[in-house]
Coordinates of C-alpha atoms and ligand atoms in Angstrom, one line a residue:
Chain K
M177 CA -11.9 39.1 -23.7
A178 CA -13.2 41.7 -21.3
V179 CA -16.2 39.6 -20.2
L180 CA -14.0 36.8 -19.1
D181 CA -11.7 39.1 -17.4
F182 CA -14.6 40.5 -15.5
L183 CA -15.9 37.0 -14.6
N184 CA -12.4 35.9 -13.6
R185 CA -12.2 38.8 -11.2
M186 CA -15.7 38.3 -9.9
F187 CA -15.0 34.7 -9.2
S188 CA -11.6 35.7 -8.0
R189 CA -10.1 32.7 -9.8
E190 CA -6.8 34.1 -11.1
N191 CA -6.5 36.5 -8.2
S192 CA -3.0 36.0 -6.8
N193 CA -4.3 37.1 -3.4
N194 CA -6.2 33.9 -3.1
S195 CA -4.9 32.2 -0.1
K196 CA -4.3 29.1 -2.1
N197 CA -2.0 31.0 -4.5
I198 CA -0.1 32.4 -1.5
A199 CA 0.2 28.8 -0.2
K200 CA 1.5 27.6 -3.5
E201 CA 4.1 30.3 -3.8
R202 CA 5.3 29.8 -0.3
L203 CA 5.6 26.1 -0.9
R204 CA 7.5 26.6 -4.1
L205 CA 10.2 28.6 -2.3
V206 CA 10.5 26.4 0.7
L207 CA 10.7 23.2 -1.3
V208 CA 13.5 24.4 -3.5
H209 CA 15.5 24.7 -0.3
D210 CA 14.2 21.6 1.3
R211 CA 14.9 19.5 -1.7
S212 CA 18.4 20.7 -2.0
S213 CA 19.1 19.8 1.6
V214 CA 17.6 16.3 1.3
S215 CA 20.1 15.6 -1.4
P216 CA 23.5 17.3 -1.0
E217 CA 24.5 14.9 -3.8
I218 CA 22.7 17.2 -6.2
I219 CA 24.9 20.1 -5.2
E220 CA 28.0 17.9 -5.5
A221 CA 27.0 16.7 -8.9
L222 CA 26.4 20.3 -10.0
K223 CA 29.8 21.3 -8.7
E224 CA 31.5 18.6 -10.7
D225 CA 29.6 19.6 -13.9
L226 CA 30.4 23.3 -13.3
I227 CA 34.1 22.5 -12.9
R228 CA 34.1 20.5 -16.1
V229 CA 32.5 23.2 -18.1
I230 CA 34.4 26.2 -16.7
S231 CA 37.7 24.4 -17.1
N232 CA 37.2 24.6 -20.8
Y233 CA 37.6 28.4 -20.5
M234 CA 39.7 29.1 -17.4
E235 CA 41.8 27.6 -14.7
I236 CA 39.9 27.5 -11.5
D237 CA 40.7 26.7 -7.9
E238 CA 38.5 23.6 -7.6
R239 CA 39.0 23.1 -3.9
S240 CA 37.8 26.6 -3.0
L241 CA 34.8 26.4 -5.3
E242 CA 31.6 27.1 -3.4
V243 CA 28.1 26.5 -4.6
N244 CA 25.0 27.4 -2.4
L245 CA 21.3 27.9 -2.7
N246 CA 20.5 31.2 -1.0
N247 CA 17.0 32.1 0.2
E248 CA 16.2 35.7 -0.6
D249 CA 13.0 37.6 0.1
S250 CA 10.9 36.1 -2.7
S251 CA 13.3 34.0 -4.6
V252 CA 15.9 31.3 -4.3
A253 CA 19.3 32.1 -5.9
L254 CA 22.1 29.7 -6.9
V255 CA 25.3 31.5 -5.8
A256 CA 28.6 30.2 -7.0
N257 CA 32.0 31.5 -5.9
I258 CA 34.6 30.2 -8.2
P259 CA 38.2 31.5 -7.8
V260 CA 39.9 31.9 -11.1
L261 CA 43.6 31.2 -11.3
G262 CA 44.1 32.1 -14.9
L263 CA 42.4 32.3 -18.3
K264 CA 43.1 29.8 -21.0
R265 CA 44.5 31.3 -24.2
R266 CA 43.3 28.8 -26.7
N267 CA 41.0 25.9 -26.8
V268 CA 38.0 28.1 -26.6
P269 CA 35.3 25.8 -27.9
R270 CA 32.8 27.3 -30.2
Chain X
M227 CA 3.7 -13.6 -2.1
G228 CA 1.8 -10.7 -0.7
E229 CA 2.5 -7.0 -1.1
V230 CA 4.0 -5.0 1.8
M231 CA 2.8 -1.4 1.7
V232 CA 3.7 1.4 4.2
I233 CA 1.3 4.3 4.8
T234 CA 3.3 7.3 5.8
S235 CA 3.2 11.1 5.8
G236 CA 5.8 12.9 7.9
K237 CA 3.3 15.1 9.6
G238 CA 1.1 13.7 12.3
G239 CA -2.7 13.8 12.3
V240 CA -3.2 13.9 8.5
G241 CA -5.0 10.5 8.4
K242 CA -2.4 7.6 8.2
T243 CA -4.2 5.5 10.7
T244 CA -7.6 6.2 9.3
T245 CA -6.3 5.4 5.9
T246 CA -4.7 2.1 7.0
A247 CA -7.9 1.0 8.7
N248 CA -10.1 1.8 5.8
I249 CA -7.9 0.5 3.0
G250 CA -7.3 -2.7 5.0
T251 CA -10.9 -3.2 5.7
G252 CA -11.8 -2.4 2.1
L253 CA -9.3 -5.0 0.8
A254 CA -10.7 -7.6 3.1
S255 CA -14.2 -6.7 1.8
L256 CA -13.0 -7.6 -1.7
G257 CA -11.9 -11.0 -0.4
Y258 CA -8.1 -10.5 0.2
K259 CA -6.2 -11.8 3.2
V260 CA -5.0 -8.7 5.0
V261 CA -2.8 -7.9 8.0
L262 CA -2.5 -4.4 9.5
V263 CA 0.7 -3.6 11.4
D264 CA 0.7 -0.7 13.8
T265 CA 4.3 0.5 14.1
D266 CA 3.4 3.6 16.1
I267 CA 5.0 2.3 19.3
G268 CA 4.0 4.2 22.4
L269 CA 1.0 5.8 20.6
R270 CA -1.1 2.8 19.7
N271 CA -4.2 3.9 17.7
L272 CA -5.0 1.5 14.9
D273 CA -6.7 -0.9 17.4
V274 CA -9.2 1.7 18.5
V275 CA -9.9 3.0 15.0
M276 CA -10.6 -0.7 14.1
G277 CA -12.6 -1.3 17.2
L278 CA -10.3 -4.2 18.3
E279 CA -8.8 -2.6 21.4
N280 CA -10.4 -5.0 23.9
R281 CA -8.8 -8.1 22.5
I282 CA -5.1 -7.3 22.6
V283 CA -2.9 -9.8 24.4
Y284 CA 0.4 -9.6 22.6
D285 CA 2.0 -6.8 20.6
I286 CA 4.5 -6.2 17.9
V287 CA 7.5 -6.1 20.3
D288 CA 6.5 -9.5 21.7
V289 CA 6.7 -10.8 18.1
T290 CA 9.9 -9.0 16.9
S291 CA 11.7 -9.9 20.1
G292 CA 10.9 -13.6 19.5
Q293 CA 8.7 -14.1 22.5
V294 CA 5.7 -15.2 20.7
S295 CA 4.9 -16.2 17.0
Y296 CA 3.1 -13.6 15.0
S297 CA 0.1 -15.9 14.6
K298 CA -0.4 -15.8 18.4
A299 CA -0.3 -12.0 18.5
L300 CA -2.6 -11.3 15.6
I301 CA -6.2 -10.2 16.4
K302 CA -8.7 -11.4 14.0
D303 CA -11.5 -9.0 13.0
K304 CA -14.8 -10.8 13.6
R305 CA -16.6 -8.7 11.0
F306 CA -15.0 -11.2 8.6
P307 CA -15.9 -14.7 9.8
D308 CA -13.1 -16.5 7.9
G309 CA -10.4 -14.4 9.7
R310 CA -9.1 -12.7 6.6
L311 CA -8.6 -9.3 8.3
N312 CA -5.9 -9.2 11.1
L313 CA -4.2 -6.6 13.3
L314 CA -0.8 -6.7 14.8
P315 CA -1.0 -4.0 17.5
A316 CA 1.8 -1.6 18.5
A317 CA 3.3 -1.9 21.9
Q318 CA 2.0 0.8 24.2
T319 CA 4.5 0.8 27.1
K320 CA 7.8 0.6 25.2
D321 CA 9.6 3.1 22.9
K322 CA 10.5 3.1 19.3
T323 CA 13.9 1.6 19.9
A324 CA 12.3 -1.6 21.1
V325 CA 12.2 -2.7 17.4
N326 CA 14.9 -2.4 14.8
Q327 CA 15.0 -2.4 11.0
A328 CA 16.3 -6.0 10.6
Q329 CA 13.5 -7.2 12.8
M330 CA 10.9 -5.4 10.8
Q331 CA 12.3 -6.8 7.6
K332 CA 12.0 -10.3 9.0
L333 CA 8.5 -9.7 10.2
C334 CA 7.3 -8.4 6.8
E335 CA 9.0 -11.3 5.0
D336 CA 7.1 -13.7 7.3
L337 CA 3.8 -12.0 7.0
R338 CA 3.8 -11.7 3.2
K339 CA 4.0 -15.4 2.9
E340 CA 0.6 -15.7 4.5
F341 CA -1.2 -12.5 3.5
D342 CA -2.1 -10.8 0.2
F343 CA -1.6 -7.4 1.7
V344 CA 0.6 -6.3 4.6
L345 CA -0.3 -2.7 5.5
I346 CA 2.1 -0.8 7.8
D347 CA 0.8 2.2 9.7
C348 CA 3.8 4.5 10.1
P349 CA 4.3 6.9 13.0
A350 CA 4.8 10.6 12.4
G351 CA 8.3 11.9 12.0
I352 CA 11.4 10.8 10.1
E353 CA 13.3 9.1 12.9
Q354 CA 13.7 5.5 14.0
G355 CA 9.9 4.8 13.9
F356 CA 9.8 5.9 10.3
K357 CA 12.9 3.9 9.4
N358 CA 11.4 0.8 11.0
A359 CA 8.1 1.2 9.3
I360 CA 9.6 1.4 5.8
A361 CA 12.3 -1.2 6.3
G362 CA 10.3 -4.2 5.1
A363 CA 8.0 -2.3 2.7
E364 CA 8.2 -2.5 -1.1
K365 CA 5.5 0.1 -1.8
A366 CA 4.5 3.3 -0.2
I367 CA 1.5 5.5 0.1
V368 CA 2.0 9.1 1.2
V369 CA -1.0 10.8 2.9
T370 CA -1.2 14.5 2.9
T371 CA -3.9 17.2 3.6
P372 CA -4.2 20.3 1.4
E373 CA -2.1 22.4 3.8
V374 CA 1.3 24.0 3.4
S375 CA 2.9 22.2 6.4
A376 CA 1.5 18.7 5.4
I377 CA 2.6 19.1 1.8
R378 CA 6.0 20.2 2.8
D379 CA 6.4 17.2 5.0
A380 CA 5.1 14.9 2.3
D381 CA 7.7 16.3 -0.1
R382 CA 10.4 15.5 2.4
I383 CA 9.1 12.0 3.0
I384 CA 8.9 11.3 -0.7
G385 CA 12.6 12.2 -0.9
L386 CA 13.5 10.0 2.0
L387 CA 11.4 7.1 0.6
E388 CA 13.2 7.3 -2.7
A389 CA 16.5 7.5 -0.9
G390 CA 15.5 4.4 1.0
G391 CA 14.8 2.5 -2.3
L392 CA 11.0 3.0 -2.3
R393 CA 10.4 4.4 -5.7
N394 CA 7.2 5.8 -7.1
P395 CA 5.2 6.3 -3.9
R396 CA 1.6 7.2 -4.5
L397 CA -0.4 10.0 -2.9
I398 CA -3.6 10.2 -1.0
I399 CA -5.0 13.6 -0.5
N400 CA -7.1 13.6 2.6
R401 CA -9.6 16.1 4.1
L402 CA -10.2 17.9 0.8
R403 CA -12.9 20.5 1.0
P404 CA -14.3 21.1 -2.5
A405 CA -16.1 24.3 -1.5
M406 CA -12.9 25.9 -0.3
V407 CA -11.1 24.8 -3.4
K408 CA -13.7 26.4 -5.5
Q409 CA -13.3 29.7 -3.5
G410 CA -9.6 29.6 -4.1
D411 CA -8.8 29.1 -0.5
M412 CA -7.6 25.6 -0.6
M413 CA -5.1 24.0 -3.0
S414 CA -6.7 21.8 -5.6
I415 CA -5.7 18.2 -6.6
E416 CA -3.9 19.6 -9.6
D417 CA -2.0 22.1 -7.5
M418 CA -0.7 19.4 -5.2
V419 CA 0.2 17.0 -8.0
D420 CA 2.1 19.9 -9.7
I421 CA 4.1 20.5 -6.5
L422 CA 4.7 16.9 -5.4
A423 CA 5.0 15.4 -8.8
I424 CA 3.7 11.9 -7.8
D425 CA 0.7 9.9 -8.9
V426 CA -2.5 10.3 -6.9
I427 CA -4.2 7.0 -5.9
G428 CA -7.1 8.8 -4.3
V429 CA -8.8 11.8 -2.8
V430 CA -10.8 11.6 0.4
P431 CA -13.1 14.5 1.3
E432 CA -13.4 16.0 4.7
D433 CA -16.3 14.1 6.2
D434 CA -18.0 13.9 9.5
T435 CA -18.7 10.2 9.0
I436 CA -15.0 9.6 9.6
V437 CA -15.4 11.0 13.1
I438 CA -18.6 9.0 13.7
S439 CA -17.1 5.8 12.4
T440 CA -14.0 6.3 14.6
N441 CA -16.3 6.9 17.6
K442 CA -17.8 3.5 16.9
G443 CA -14.7 1.6 15.9
E444 CA -16.2 0.7 12.5
P445 CA -14.2 1.9 9.5
A446 CA -16.2 4.2 7.2
V447 CA -15.4 2.0 4.2
L448 CA -18.1 -0.4 5.5
D449 CA -20.7 2.4 5.5
D450 CA -22.4 2.6 2.1
N451 CA -23.6 6.1 2.8
S452 CA -20.3 7.6 3.7
R453 CA -18.6 9.7 1.0
A454 CA -15.2 9.2 2.6
G455 CA -16.0 5.5 2.7
Q456 CA -16.8 5.7 -1.0
A457 CA -13.5 7.4 -1.6
Y458 CA -11.7 4.6 0.3
R459 CA -13.6 1.9 -1.6
N460 CA -12.4 3.5 -4.8
I461 CA -8.8 3.6 -3.5
T462 CA -9.0 0.0 -2.5
R463 CA -10.1 -1.0 -6.0
R464 CA -7.3 1.0 -7.6
L465 CA -4.8 -0.8 -5.4
T466 CA -6.0 -4.0 -6.8
G467 CA -5.4 -2.7 -10.3
A468 CA -8.9 -1.5 -11.3
D469 CA -9.2 1.7 -13.2
V470 CA -11.6 3.7 -11.2
P471 CA -12.1 7.4 -12.1
L472 CA -11.9 10.1 -9.3
M473 CA -15.3 10.7 -7.6
N474 CA -17.3 13.6 -8.7
L475 CA -16.8 15.5 -5.5
E476 CA -13.1 14.9 -5.8
V477 CA -13.0 16.7 -9.1
S478 CA -15.1 19.4 -7.6
E479 CA -15.8 21.1 -11.0
G480 CA -17.8 24.2 -10.4
L481 CA -20.1 26.0 -12.9
F482 CA -17.3 28.5 -13.6
D483 CA -14.9 25.8 -14.6
K484 CA -17.4 24.5 -17.1
V485 CA -17.9 28.0 -18.5
R486 CA -14.1 28.3 -18.8
K487 CA -13.9 25.0 -20.6
I488 CA -16.6 26.0 -23.0
F489 CA -14.8 29.2 -23.8
G490 CA -11.5 27.3 -24.2
M491 CA -9.9 29.0 -21.2
G492 CA -9.1 25.8 -19.4
R493 CA -5.5 25.0 -18.6
Ligands
ADP209 N1 -11.4 12.7 5.8 C1 -11.5 13.0 7.1 N2 -12.6 13.8 7.5 C2 -12.7 14.1 8.8 N3 -11.8 13.8 9.8 C3 -10.7 13.1 9.4 C4 -10.5 12.6 8.1 N4 -9.4 11.9 8.1 C5 -8.9 11.9 9.3 N5 -9.7 12.6 10.2 C6 -9.5 12.8 11.6 O1 -8.2 13.3 11.8 C7 -7.6 12.8 13.0 C8 -6.3 12.3 12.7 O2 -6.3 11.1 11.9 P1 -5.4 9.9 12.0 O3 -5.8 8.9 11.0 O4 -5.2 9.5 13.4 O5 -4.0 10.6 11.6 P2 -2.5 10.1 11.7 O6 -2.5 8.6 11.8 O7 -1.8 10.5 10.4 O8 -1.9 10.8 12.9 C9 -8.6 11.8 13.5 O9 -9.3 12.4 14.6 C10 -9.5 11.5 12.4 O10 -10.7 11.1 12.8
MG210 MG1 -1.6 7.4 13.4

């Protein structure tokens, strides 16, 4: 609806340059990081789940497994480094 | 048995002390027996906001250290002739380590036997003072303003409260400026609820009458003409279980929102 689009722009409602939208986006990013540091248990729990799932498919070096949340320019990425010792031949669940 | 509620925020200057004074006075106006505990040791403030600063003899450290009984240290607010509103002032010349968590738990246990509401005004920060303030509490109110730094700190406090066993804290959004929200230059109530994911118990507008009432030492909740006072009266009633809708100014629905709703464009 072009009229509403126009009104939207005129009232600058959905304009992502509104300072409140900038605030929301910045908060979203910073809180992903803050929340993960408040509870390292979450990362630990995630690690355990990852090990369980991946072990269905391959042998991994559980002790060298690393999971981190990395802050990039405009996003937060979950980065996992999981050394693989070997692939399993069978037991591939479908 | 009364309810022990801590008013906290992380960031300083967002309105914890103002909120404690107004909610406490509001609850007393409804007839409840209330005690306000200022745990901001070294930065005593609740006494001046309440207008009770001239009558302090003993403070919280005198009580927790066992030197005097709490009833001796409490200051009765003379606005309520039957003595149902009381203040336990913070110590001004000591530091936060003068009280520990076990002492606070004991104090709160004692106070809730006598009072319907024990309201704890928490210092800023997440260190010892914060840990003391939440030690004896069973409920928590988190105060924030619609700004990035205050909301970030509120989020962290919510995490720490939950880690400390204080589940489901409730949010007060203070100093909201509806005109700025309408312009898109201030986060709205919904924006903040989205981000913090906790229940809102009230929204207090930015209001000059808060400054005026603090000047006089008379909480705005007693002023029938104060909009912030009205917001605090509503919060008080919600705390006692009443279902009070958010004030009109709190919703701050502009003409354009109405147009959007009519055209079915609302979220
Ligand atoms: N709704 C409001 N409108 C205007 N001024 C306010 C409002 N709430 C708080 N203030 C002012 O903000 C300042 C900080 O408030 P205070 O309650 O002392 O915060 P805190 O206890 O969190 O440090 C005080 O000067 C107070 O008068
Ligand atoms: Mg304060």
